[in-house]
Each structure stands twice: as structure tokens, then as C-alpha cells.
mmCIF file of C-alpha atoms in Angstrom:
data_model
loop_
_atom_site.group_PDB
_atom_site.id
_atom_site.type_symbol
_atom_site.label_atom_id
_atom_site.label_comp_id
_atom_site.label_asym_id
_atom_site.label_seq_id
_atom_site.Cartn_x
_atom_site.Cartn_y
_atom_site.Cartn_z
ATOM 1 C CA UNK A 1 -29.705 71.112 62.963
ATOM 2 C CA UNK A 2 -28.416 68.870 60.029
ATOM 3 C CA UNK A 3 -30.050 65.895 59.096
ATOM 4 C CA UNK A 4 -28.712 62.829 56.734
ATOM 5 C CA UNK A 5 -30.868 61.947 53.603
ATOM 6 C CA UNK A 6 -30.357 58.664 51.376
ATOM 7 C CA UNK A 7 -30.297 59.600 47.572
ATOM 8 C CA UNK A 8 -33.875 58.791 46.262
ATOM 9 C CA UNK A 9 -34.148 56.032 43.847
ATOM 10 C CA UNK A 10 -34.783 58.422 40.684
ATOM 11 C CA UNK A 11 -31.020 59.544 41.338
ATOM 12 C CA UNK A 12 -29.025 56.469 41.781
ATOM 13 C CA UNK A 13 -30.527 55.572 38.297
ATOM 14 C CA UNK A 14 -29.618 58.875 36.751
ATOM 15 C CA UNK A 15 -26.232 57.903 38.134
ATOM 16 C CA UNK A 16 -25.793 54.862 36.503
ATOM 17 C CA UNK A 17 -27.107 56.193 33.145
ATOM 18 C CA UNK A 18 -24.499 58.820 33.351
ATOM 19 C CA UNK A 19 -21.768 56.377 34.400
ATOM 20 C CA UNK A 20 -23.035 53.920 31.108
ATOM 21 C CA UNK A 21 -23.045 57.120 28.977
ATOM 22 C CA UNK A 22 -19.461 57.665 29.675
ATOM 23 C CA UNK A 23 -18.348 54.061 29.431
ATOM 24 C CA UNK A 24 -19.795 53.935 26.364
ATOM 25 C CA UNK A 25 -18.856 57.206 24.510
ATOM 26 C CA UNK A 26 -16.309 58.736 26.048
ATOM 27 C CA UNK A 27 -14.201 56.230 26.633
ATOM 28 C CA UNK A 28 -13.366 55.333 23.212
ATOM 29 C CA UNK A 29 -12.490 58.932 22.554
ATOM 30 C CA UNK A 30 -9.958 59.340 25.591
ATOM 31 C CA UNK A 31 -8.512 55.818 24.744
ATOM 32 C CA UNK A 32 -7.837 56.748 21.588
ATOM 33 C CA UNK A 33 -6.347 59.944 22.051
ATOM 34 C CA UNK A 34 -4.518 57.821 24.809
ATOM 35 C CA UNK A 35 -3.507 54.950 22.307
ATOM 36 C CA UNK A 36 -2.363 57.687 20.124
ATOM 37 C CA UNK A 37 -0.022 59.493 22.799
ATOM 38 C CA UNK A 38 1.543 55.892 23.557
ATOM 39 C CA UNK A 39 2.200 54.639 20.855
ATOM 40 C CA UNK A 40 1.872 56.213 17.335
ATOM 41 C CA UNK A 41 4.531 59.336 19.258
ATOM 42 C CA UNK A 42 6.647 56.278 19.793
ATOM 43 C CA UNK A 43 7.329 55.000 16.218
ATOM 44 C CA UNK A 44 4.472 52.276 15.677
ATOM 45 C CA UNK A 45 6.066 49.571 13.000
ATOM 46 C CA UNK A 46 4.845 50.169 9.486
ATOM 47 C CA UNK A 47 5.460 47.867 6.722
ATOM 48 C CA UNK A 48 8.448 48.936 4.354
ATOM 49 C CA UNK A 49 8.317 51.048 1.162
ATOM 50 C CA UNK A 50 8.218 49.338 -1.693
ATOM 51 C CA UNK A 51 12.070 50.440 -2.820
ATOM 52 C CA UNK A 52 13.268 49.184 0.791
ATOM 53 C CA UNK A 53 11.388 45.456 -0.154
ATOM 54 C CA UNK A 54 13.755 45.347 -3.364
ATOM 55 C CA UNK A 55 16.417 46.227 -1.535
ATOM 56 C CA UNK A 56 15.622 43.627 0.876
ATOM 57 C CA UNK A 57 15.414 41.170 -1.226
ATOM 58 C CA UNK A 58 18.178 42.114 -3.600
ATOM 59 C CA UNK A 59 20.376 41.210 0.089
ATOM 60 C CA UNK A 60 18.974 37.808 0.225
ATOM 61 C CA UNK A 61 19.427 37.343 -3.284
ATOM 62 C CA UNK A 62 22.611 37.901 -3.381
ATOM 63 C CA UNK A 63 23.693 35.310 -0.281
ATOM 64 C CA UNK A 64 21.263 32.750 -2.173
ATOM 65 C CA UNK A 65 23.353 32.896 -5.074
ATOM 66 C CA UNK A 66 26.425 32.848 -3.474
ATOM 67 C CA UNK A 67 25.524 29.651 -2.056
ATOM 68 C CA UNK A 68 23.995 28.206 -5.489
ATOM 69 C CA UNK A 69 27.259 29.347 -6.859
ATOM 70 C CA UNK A 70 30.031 27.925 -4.651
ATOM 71 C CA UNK A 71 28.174 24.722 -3.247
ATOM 72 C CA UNK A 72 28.781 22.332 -5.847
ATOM 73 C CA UNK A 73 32.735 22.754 -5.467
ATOM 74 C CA UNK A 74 32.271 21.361 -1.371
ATOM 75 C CA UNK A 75 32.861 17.646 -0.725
ATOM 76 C CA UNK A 76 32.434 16.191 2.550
ATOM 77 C CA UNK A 77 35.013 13.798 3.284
ATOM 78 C CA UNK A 78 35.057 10.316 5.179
ATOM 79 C CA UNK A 79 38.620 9.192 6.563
ATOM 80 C CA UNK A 80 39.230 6.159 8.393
ATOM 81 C CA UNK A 81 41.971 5.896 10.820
ATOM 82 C CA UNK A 82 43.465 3.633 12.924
ATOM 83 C CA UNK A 83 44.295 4.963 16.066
ATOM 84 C CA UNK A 84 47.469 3.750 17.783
ATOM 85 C CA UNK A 85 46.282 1.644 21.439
ATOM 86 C CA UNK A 86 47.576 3.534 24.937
ATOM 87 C CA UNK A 87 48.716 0.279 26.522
ATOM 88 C CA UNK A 88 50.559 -2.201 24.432
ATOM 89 C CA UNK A 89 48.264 -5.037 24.995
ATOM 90 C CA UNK A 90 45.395 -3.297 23.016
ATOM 91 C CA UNK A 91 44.561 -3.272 19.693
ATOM 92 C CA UNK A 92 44.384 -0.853 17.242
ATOM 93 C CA UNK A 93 41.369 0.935 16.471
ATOM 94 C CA UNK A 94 39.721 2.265 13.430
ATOM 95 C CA UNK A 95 38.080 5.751 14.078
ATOM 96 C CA UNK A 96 36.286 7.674 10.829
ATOM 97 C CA UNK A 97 37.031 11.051 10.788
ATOM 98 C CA UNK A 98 34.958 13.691 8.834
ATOM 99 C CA UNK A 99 35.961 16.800 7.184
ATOM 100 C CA UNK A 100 34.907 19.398 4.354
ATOM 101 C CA UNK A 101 36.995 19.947 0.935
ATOM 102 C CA UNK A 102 36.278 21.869 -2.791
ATOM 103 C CA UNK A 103 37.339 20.807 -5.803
ATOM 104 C CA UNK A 104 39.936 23.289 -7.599
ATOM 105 C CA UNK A 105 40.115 21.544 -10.803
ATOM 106 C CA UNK A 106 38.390 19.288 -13.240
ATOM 107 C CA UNK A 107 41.515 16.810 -13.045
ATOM 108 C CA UNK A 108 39.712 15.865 -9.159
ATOM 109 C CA UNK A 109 42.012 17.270 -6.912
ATOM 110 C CA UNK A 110 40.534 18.514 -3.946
ATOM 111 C CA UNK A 111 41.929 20.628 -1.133
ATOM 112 C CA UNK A 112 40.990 19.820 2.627
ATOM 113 C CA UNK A 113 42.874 20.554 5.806
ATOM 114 C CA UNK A 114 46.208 17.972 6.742
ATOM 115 C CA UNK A 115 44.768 17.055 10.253
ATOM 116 C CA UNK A 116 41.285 15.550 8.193
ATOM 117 C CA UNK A 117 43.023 13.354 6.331
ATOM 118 C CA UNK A 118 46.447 12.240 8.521
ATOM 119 C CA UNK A 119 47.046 8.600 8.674
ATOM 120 C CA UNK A 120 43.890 7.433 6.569
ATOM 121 C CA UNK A 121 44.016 4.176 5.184
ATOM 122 C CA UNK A 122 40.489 4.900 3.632
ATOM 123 C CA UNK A 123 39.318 8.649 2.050
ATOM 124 C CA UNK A 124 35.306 8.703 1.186
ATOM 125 C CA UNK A 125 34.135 11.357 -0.892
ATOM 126 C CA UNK A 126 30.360 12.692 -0.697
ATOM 127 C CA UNK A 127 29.400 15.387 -3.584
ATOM 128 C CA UNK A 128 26.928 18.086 -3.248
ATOM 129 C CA UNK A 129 24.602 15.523 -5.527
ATOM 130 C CA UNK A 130 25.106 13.003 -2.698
ATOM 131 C CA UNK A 131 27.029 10.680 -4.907
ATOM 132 C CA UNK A 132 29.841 9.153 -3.012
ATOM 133 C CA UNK A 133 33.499 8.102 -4.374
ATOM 134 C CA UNK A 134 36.712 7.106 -3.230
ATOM 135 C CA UNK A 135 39.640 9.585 -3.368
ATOM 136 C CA UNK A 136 42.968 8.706 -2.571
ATOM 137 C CA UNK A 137 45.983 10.944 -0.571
ATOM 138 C CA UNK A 138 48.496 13.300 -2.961
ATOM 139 C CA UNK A 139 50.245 14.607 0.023
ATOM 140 C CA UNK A 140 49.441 16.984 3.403
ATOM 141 C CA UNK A 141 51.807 19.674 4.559
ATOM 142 C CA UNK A 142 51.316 19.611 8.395
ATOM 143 C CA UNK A 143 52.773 22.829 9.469
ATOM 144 C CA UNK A 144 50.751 24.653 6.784
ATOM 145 C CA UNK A 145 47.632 22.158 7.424
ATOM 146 C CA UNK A 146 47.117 22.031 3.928
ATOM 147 C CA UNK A 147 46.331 18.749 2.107
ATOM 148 C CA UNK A 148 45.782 17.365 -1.327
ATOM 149 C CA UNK A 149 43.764 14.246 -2.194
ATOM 150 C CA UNK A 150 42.365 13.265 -5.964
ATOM 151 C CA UNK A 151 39.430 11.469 -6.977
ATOM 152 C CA UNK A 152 38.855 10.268 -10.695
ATOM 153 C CA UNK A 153 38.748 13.254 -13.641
ATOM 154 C CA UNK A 154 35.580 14.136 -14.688
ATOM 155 C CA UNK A 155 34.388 17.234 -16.847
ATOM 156 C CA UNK A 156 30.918 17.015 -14.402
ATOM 157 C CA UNK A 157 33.518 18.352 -11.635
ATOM 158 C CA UNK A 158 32.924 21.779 -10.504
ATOM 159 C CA UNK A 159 36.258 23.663 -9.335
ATOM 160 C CA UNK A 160 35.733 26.438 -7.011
ATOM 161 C CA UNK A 161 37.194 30.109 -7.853
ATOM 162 C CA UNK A 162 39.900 31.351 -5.857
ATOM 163 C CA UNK A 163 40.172 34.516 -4.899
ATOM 164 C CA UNK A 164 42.777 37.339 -3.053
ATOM 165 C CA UNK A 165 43.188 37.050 0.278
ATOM 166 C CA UNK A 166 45.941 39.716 -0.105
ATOM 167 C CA UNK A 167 42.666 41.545 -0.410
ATOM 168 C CA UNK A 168 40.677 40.761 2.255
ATOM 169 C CA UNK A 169 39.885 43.251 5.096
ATOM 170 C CA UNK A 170 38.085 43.319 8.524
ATOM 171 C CA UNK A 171 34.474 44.303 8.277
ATOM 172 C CA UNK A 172 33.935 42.526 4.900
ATOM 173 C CA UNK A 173 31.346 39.870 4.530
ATOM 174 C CA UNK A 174 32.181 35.839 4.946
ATOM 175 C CA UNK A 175 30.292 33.447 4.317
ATOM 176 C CA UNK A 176 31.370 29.857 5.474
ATOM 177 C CA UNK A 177 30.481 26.139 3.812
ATOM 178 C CA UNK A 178 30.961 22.805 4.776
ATOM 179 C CA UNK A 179 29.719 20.070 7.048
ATOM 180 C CA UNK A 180 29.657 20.777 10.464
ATOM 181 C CA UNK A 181 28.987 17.714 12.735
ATOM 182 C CA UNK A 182 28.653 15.772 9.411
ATOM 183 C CA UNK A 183 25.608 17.737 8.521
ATOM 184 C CA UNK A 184 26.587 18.339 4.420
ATOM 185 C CA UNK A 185 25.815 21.700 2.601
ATOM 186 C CA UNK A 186 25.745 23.894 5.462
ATOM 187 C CA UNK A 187 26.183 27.625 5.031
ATOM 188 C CA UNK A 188 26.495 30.374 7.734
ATOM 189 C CA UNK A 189 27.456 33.781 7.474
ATOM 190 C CA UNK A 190 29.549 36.651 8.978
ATOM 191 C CA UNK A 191 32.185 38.902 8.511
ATOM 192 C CA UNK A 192 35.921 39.021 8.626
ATOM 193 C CA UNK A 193 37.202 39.763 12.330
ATOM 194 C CA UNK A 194 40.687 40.032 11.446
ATOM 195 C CA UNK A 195 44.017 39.161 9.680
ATOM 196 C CA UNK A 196 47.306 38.323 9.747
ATOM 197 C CA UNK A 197 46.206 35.964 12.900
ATOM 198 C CA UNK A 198 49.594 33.736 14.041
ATOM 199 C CA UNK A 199 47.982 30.975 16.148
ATOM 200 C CA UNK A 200 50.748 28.448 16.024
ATOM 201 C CA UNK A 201 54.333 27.798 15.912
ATOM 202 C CA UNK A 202 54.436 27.938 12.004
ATOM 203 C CA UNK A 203 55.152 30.701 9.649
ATOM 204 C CA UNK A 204 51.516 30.619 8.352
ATOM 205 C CA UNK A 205 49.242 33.669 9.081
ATOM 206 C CA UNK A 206 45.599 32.493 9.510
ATOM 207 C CA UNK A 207 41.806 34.855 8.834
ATOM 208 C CA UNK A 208 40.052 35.248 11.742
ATOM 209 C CA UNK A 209 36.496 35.282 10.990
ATOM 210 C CA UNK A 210 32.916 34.692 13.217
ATOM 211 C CA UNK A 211 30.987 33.038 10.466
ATOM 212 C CA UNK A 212 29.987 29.931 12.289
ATOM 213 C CA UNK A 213 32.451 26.852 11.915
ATOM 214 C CA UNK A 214 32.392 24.066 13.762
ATOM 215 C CA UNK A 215 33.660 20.091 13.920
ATOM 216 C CA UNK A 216 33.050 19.046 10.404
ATOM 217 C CA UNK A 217 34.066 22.664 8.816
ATOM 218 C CA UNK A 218 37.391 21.555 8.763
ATOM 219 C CA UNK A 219 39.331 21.820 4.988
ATOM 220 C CA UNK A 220 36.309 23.686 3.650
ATOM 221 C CA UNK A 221 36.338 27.100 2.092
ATOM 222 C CA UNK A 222 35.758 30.440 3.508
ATOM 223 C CA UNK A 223 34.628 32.866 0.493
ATOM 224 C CA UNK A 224 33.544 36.418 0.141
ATOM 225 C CA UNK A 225 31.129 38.507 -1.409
ATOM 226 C CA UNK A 226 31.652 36.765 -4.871
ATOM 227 C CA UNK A 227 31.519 33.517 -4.304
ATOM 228 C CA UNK A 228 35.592 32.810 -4.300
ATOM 229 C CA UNK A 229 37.744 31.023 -1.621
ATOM 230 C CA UNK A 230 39.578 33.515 -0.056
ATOM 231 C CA UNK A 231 40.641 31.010 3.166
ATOM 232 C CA UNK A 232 40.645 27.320 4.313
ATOM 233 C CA UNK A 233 38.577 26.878 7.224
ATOM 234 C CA UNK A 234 40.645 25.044 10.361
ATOM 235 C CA UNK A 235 40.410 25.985 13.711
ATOM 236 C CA UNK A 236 38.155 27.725 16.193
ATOM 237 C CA UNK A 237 38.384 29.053 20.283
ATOM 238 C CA UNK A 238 36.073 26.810 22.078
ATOM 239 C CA UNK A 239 36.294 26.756 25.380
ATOM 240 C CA UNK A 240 33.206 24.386 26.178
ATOM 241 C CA UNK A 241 33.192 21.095 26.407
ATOM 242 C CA UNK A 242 31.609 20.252 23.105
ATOM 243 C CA UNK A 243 33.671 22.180 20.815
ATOM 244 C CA UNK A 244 30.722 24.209 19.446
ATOM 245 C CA UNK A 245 31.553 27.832 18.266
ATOM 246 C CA UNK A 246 32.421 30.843 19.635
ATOM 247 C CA UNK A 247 32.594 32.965 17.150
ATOM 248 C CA UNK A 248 36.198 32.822 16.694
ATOM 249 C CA UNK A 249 37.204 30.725 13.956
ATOM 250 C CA UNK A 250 40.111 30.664 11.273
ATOM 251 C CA UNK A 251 40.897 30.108 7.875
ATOM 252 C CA UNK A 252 44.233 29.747 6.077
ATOM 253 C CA UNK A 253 44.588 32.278 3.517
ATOM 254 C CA UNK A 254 43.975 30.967 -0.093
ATOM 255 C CA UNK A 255 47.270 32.664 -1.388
ATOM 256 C CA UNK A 256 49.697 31.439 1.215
ATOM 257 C CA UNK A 257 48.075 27.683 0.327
ATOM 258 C CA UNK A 258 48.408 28.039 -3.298
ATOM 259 C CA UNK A 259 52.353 27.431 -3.303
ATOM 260 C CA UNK A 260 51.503 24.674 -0.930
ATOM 261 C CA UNK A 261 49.233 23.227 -3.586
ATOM 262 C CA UNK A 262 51.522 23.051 -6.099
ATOM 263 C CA UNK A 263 54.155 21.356 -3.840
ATOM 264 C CA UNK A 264 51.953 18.725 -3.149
ATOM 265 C CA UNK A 265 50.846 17.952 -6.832
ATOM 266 C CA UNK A 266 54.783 17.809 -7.939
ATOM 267 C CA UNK A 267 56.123 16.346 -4.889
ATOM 268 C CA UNK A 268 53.140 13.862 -3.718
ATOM 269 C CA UNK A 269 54.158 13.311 0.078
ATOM 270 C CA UNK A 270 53.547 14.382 3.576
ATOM 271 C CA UNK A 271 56.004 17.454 3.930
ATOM 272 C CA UNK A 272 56.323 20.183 6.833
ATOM 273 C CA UNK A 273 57.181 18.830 10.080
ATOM 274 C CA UNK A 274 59.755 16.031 10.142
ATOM 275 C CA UNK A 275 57.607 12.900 10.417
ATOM 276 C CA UNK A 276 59.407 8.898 9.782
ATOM 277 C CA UNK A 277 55.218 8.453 9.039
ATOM 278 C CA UNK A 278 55.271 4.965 10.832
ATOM 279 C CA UNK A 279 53.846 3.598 14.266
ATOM 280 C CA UNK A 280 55.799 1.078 16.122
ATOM 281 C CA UNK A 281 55.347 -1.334 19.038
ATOM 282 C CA UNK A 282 57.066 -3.510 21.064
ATOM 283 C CA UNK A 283 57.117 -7.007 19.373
ATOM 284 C CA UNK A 284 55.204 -9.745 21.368
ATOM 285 C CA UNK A 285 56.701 -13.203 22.073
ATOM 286 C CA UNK A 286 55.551 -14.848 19.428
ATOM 287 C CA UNK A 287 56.744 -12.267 16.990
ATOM 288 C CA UNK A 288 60.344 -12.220 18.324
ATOM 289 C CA UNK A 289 59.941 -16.667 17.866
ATOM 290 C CA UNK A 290 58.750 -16.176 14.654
ATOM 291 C CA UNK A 291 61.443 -13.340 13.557
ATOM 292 C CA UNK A 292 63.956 -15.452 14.869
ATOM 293 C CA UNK A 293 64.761 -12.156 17.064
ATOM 294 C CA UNK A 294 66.015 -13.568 20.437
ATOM 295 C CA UNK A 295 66.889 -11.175 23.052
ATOM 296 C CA UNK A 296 68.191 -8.565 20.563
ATOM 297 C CA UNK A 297 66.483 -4.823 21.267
ATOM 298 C CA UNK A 298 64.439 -3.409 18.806
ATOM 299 C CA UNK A 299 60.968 -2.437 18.052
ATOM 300 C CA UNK A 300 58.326 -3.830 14.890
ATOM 301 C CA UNK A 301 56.473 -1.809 12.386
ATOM 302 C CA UNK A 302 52.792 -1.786 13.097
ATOM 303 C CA UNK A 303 51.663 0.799 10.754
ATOM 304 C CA UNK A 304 52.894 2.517 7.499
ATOM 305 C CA UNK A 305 51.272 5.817 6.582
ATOM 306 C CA UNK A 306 50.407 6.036 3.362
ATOM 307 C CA UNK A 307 52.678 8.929 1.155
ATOM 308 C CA UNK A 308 54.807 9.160 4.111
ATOM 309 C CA UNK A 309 58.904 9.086 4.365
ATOM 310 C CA UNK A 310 58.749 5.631 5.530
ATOM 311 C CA UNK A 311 56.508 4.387 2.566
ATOM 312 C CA UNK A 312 59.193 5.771 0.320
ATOM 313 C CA UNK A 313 61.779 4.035 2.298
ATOM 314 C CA UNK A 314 60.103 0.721 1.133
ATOM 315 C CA UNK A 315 59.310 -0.175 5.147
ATOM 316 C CA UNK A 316 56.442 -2.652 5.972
ATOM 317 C CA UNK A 317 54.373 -3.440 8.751
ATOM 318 C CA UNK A 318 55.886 -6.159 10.848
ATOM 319 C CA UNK A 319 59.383 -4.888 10.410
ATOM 320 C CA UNK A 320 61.671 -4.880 12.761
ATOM 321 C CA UNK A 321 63.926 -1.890 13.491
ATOM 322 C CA UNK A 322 67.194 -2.757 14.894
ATOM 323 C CA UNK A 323 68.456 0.582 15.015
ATOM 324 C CA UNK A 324 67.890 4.285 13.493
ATOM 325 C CA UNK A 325 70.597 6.712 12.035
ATOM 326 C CA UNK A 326 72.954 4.507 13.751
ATOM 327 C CA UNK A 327 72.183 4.227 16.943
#
């Protein structure tokens, strides 16, 4: 016959001493051995050697310096320019533009990129020891995108050093300064993604890098390892709506903008892509009474560019072209 017993009181406490025992002793030991299983097998992080921290830091040093070395040859750049109106009866507008530039000598020529600078009637010049200036247009290529403006000599300039861009390979570091979205003394870093890049129309090859550039990066420089310009920054692939980077941005190469360079200091004037360099309207009543114009066809001058063909050609706002190359 089988009959059911409850556990007397002296063994449920024995139970719970054993139970405490275990908690208290053992468990420890099993975690551990546990802890060790999980983790240390694993690779648990350990702080580096002491060689790896100099090596570490002899990395960081280096990009420090190459932006201690190169930033005081970056200018950001102010343009104002008037944008021409859609419909006749507006006005014209005045719209700043901003840019990046480096000096290249202590004469205070600068180099930036043609589209910063096209039809400004005002160039501001910010230095990397925020003192500002006003620097006037030597001449823009357009089809290179290469322009030259001056500001006053001084031996305080500091001209960047350019470098080989015959040289420069995919894989190597780039480092990238300017100001984008008018933020000054910017630097970001990457490498170059490739040459030889044809992105346009024009005979001009353009570096292909991902070190961040962005709206404001425009006509600064793109250097390497050492601190020299090896490219212009100009362009990027953005396909968002804000224009923001990609990672796909380009830099004319520093040697096929040196013979560029020179044209512009000898010939002072926009050259490339033909270009009369004026804006014209239709004139207005008033203008044709005062002009003594009639009914005769024809259209005014409402805007000289500054360096261009036109300028040269002694033309004037409020002109009025009866014909052109004959016809």
C-alpha cells in the first residue's frame, strides 16, 4: 500500500541552505568559466601596445599638419551677381555667390573655379585670419573652369605648393579644403577614386575623388599626402535635392590648369567658349523716346561683364544694337 508524506520542516530548510550555498559559491565559479568561454575565446578589446599608439598618432599627425600647412593659402570668396530677370518687366537681381580659392603667389593672384566668379560686378575676399579684402577679375577660361582674380601684393601672402597630378594614382590619399556651404576652413579627407575622368564637352580631363566636397568647395584645392595642390575642386554627382555629396566629386588637374594660368595673367580676359560677355533687353518706351529710336529694331545693353569681349569692344550699358556681324 503506498502512502504520500509531506517533506518535514527540517528538510525544506536544508533545501534552501543548499540552494543559498550554490547561489552563492558556485555560481560565481560557473559564470566565470562561462564569461570566459563567451567572451575572452572571442577576442575581448584590449587597449593598444604602446608602438601601435605612436603609430596612431604619427597618422593623425601627419593630416594635422597637412592642414596647418596648406590652410593659410585658401580664401573664401564673395561674388555678387546680377542675375538677368525671366520676364522682361522684372528687374535685375543681385545674387552673392560663394566659392573657395588659394593663393599661388605673393604678387595676390588667386586661382578659383570660372563658374564662382562669372559675371561679378563685386569679388570679396576672406583669409584664413578672417581678414577680408577686395580682389578684382584677371580673366576665367570657361571651358577649362579655371579663373584668375588678384588682390593687392603682400609678402604676408601665403602661396600654396603645386604639385604633379601627372602623378597621381587611385588609392592615394586626398584631402580636400575649402568652404562648403560658406562654412570657411573646412577639411575632409579621402582618397583618389580615379583619373582621367571626361565629364563634359571640353578637352579637360578631371580627378575623381570621394573626399567630401560640397556647395562652397568650388575653386578650392584638392592636395595629397604633402600638402600640394594636385587638382581644383569643381563638381560633384548629387542626385538629391540639396546638392549635398555623394562621394563623387572632381577636381581639375593642377598641370592641365597651369597653362591656363599663365594665359590668363598675359592675356587678362574671359577666354574658352565664345561669349559677346553682355546681357541685352528689349528697350522700353521711354528708352526708344529718349534714344530717339522710333520704330527701328534693335535691342539695348543692360549689362557689360567685366574682362569680357564686349568690355574690350568699348560697349556700355544702355546701348543700343542695331545690328551684329551685319545682319
Amino acid at each position: 500500500m503506498e502512502t504520500n508524506r509531506s517533506p518535514s520542516r527540517l528538510t525544506l530548510i536544508n533545501a534552501v541552505l543548499l540552494a543559498f550555498f550554490v547561489g552563492a559559491f558556485v555560481s560565481p565559479i560557473l559564470y566565470s568559466g562561462l564569461r570566459t568561454t563567451l567572451f575572452l575565446d572571442k577576442g575581448e578589446a584590449t587597449p593598444l601596445s604602446a608602438q601601435d599608439q605612436q603609430a596612431a598618432l604619427a597618422i593623425e599627425k601627419a593630416y594635422t599638419n597637412i592642414f596647418r600647412k596648406a590652410s593659410p593659402s585658401v580664401v573664401f570668396i564673395k561674388a555678387n551677381v546680377l542675375v538677368r530677370p525671366r520676364f522682361w518687366f522684372e528687374m535685375y537681381q543681385q545674387v552673392e555667390g560663394a566659392g573657395s580659392g588659394f593663393i599661388i603667389d605673393h604678387e595676390g593672384y588667386i586661382v578659383t573655379n570660372s563658374h564662382v566668379v562669372a559675371g561679378a560686378q563685386k569679388i570679396e575676399v576672406t583669409f584664413n585670419d578672417d581678414t577680408k579684402t577686395s580682389a578684382v577679375l584677371i580673366g576665367r577660361d570657361e571651358a577649362s573652369d579655371v579663373a584668375l582674380i588678384k588682390v593687392n601684393p603682400n609678402e604676408n601672402l601665403v602661396p600654396a605648393i603645386l604639385g604633379d597630378s601627372d602623378k597621381v594614382e587611385p588609392g592615394q590619399l586626398a584631402f580636400a579644403l575649402g568652404a562648403p556651404f560658406g562654412l570657411s576652413k573646412t577639411f575632409t579627407v579621402g582618397t583618389i577614386s580615379a583619373k582621367q575622368r571626361f565629364i563634359d564637352n571640353s578637352r579637360f580631363s578631371r580627378i575623381q575623388t570621394d573626399a567630401s566636397i560640397n556647395p562652397g568647395n568650388s575653386g578650392g584645392p584638392l592636395l595629397n599626402v604633402l600638402g600640394e595642390v594636385v587638382g581644383i575642386n569643381q563638381s560633384i554627382i548629387s542626385p538629391g535635392r540639396e546638392g549635398g555629396s555623394v562621394g563623387i566629386g572632381f577636381a581639375i588637374p593642377i598641370n592641365e590648369a597651369r597653362n591656363i594660368i599663365d594665359q590668363l595673367k598675359k592675356e587678362r580676359r574671359v577666354i574658352g567658349r565664345p561669349s559677346l560677355g553682355v546681357q541685352v533687353a528689349q528697350p522700353s518706351r521711354a528708352l526708344r523716346a529718349e534714344l530717339g529710336l522710333g520704330n527701328r529694331d534693335g535691342i539695348v545693353v543692360s549689362l557689360v561683364i567685366p574682362g569680357s569681349a564686349a568690355e574690350d569692344a568699348g560697349l556700355a550699358e544702355q546701348d543700343f544694337l542695331l545690328s551684329a556681324d551685319g545682319e
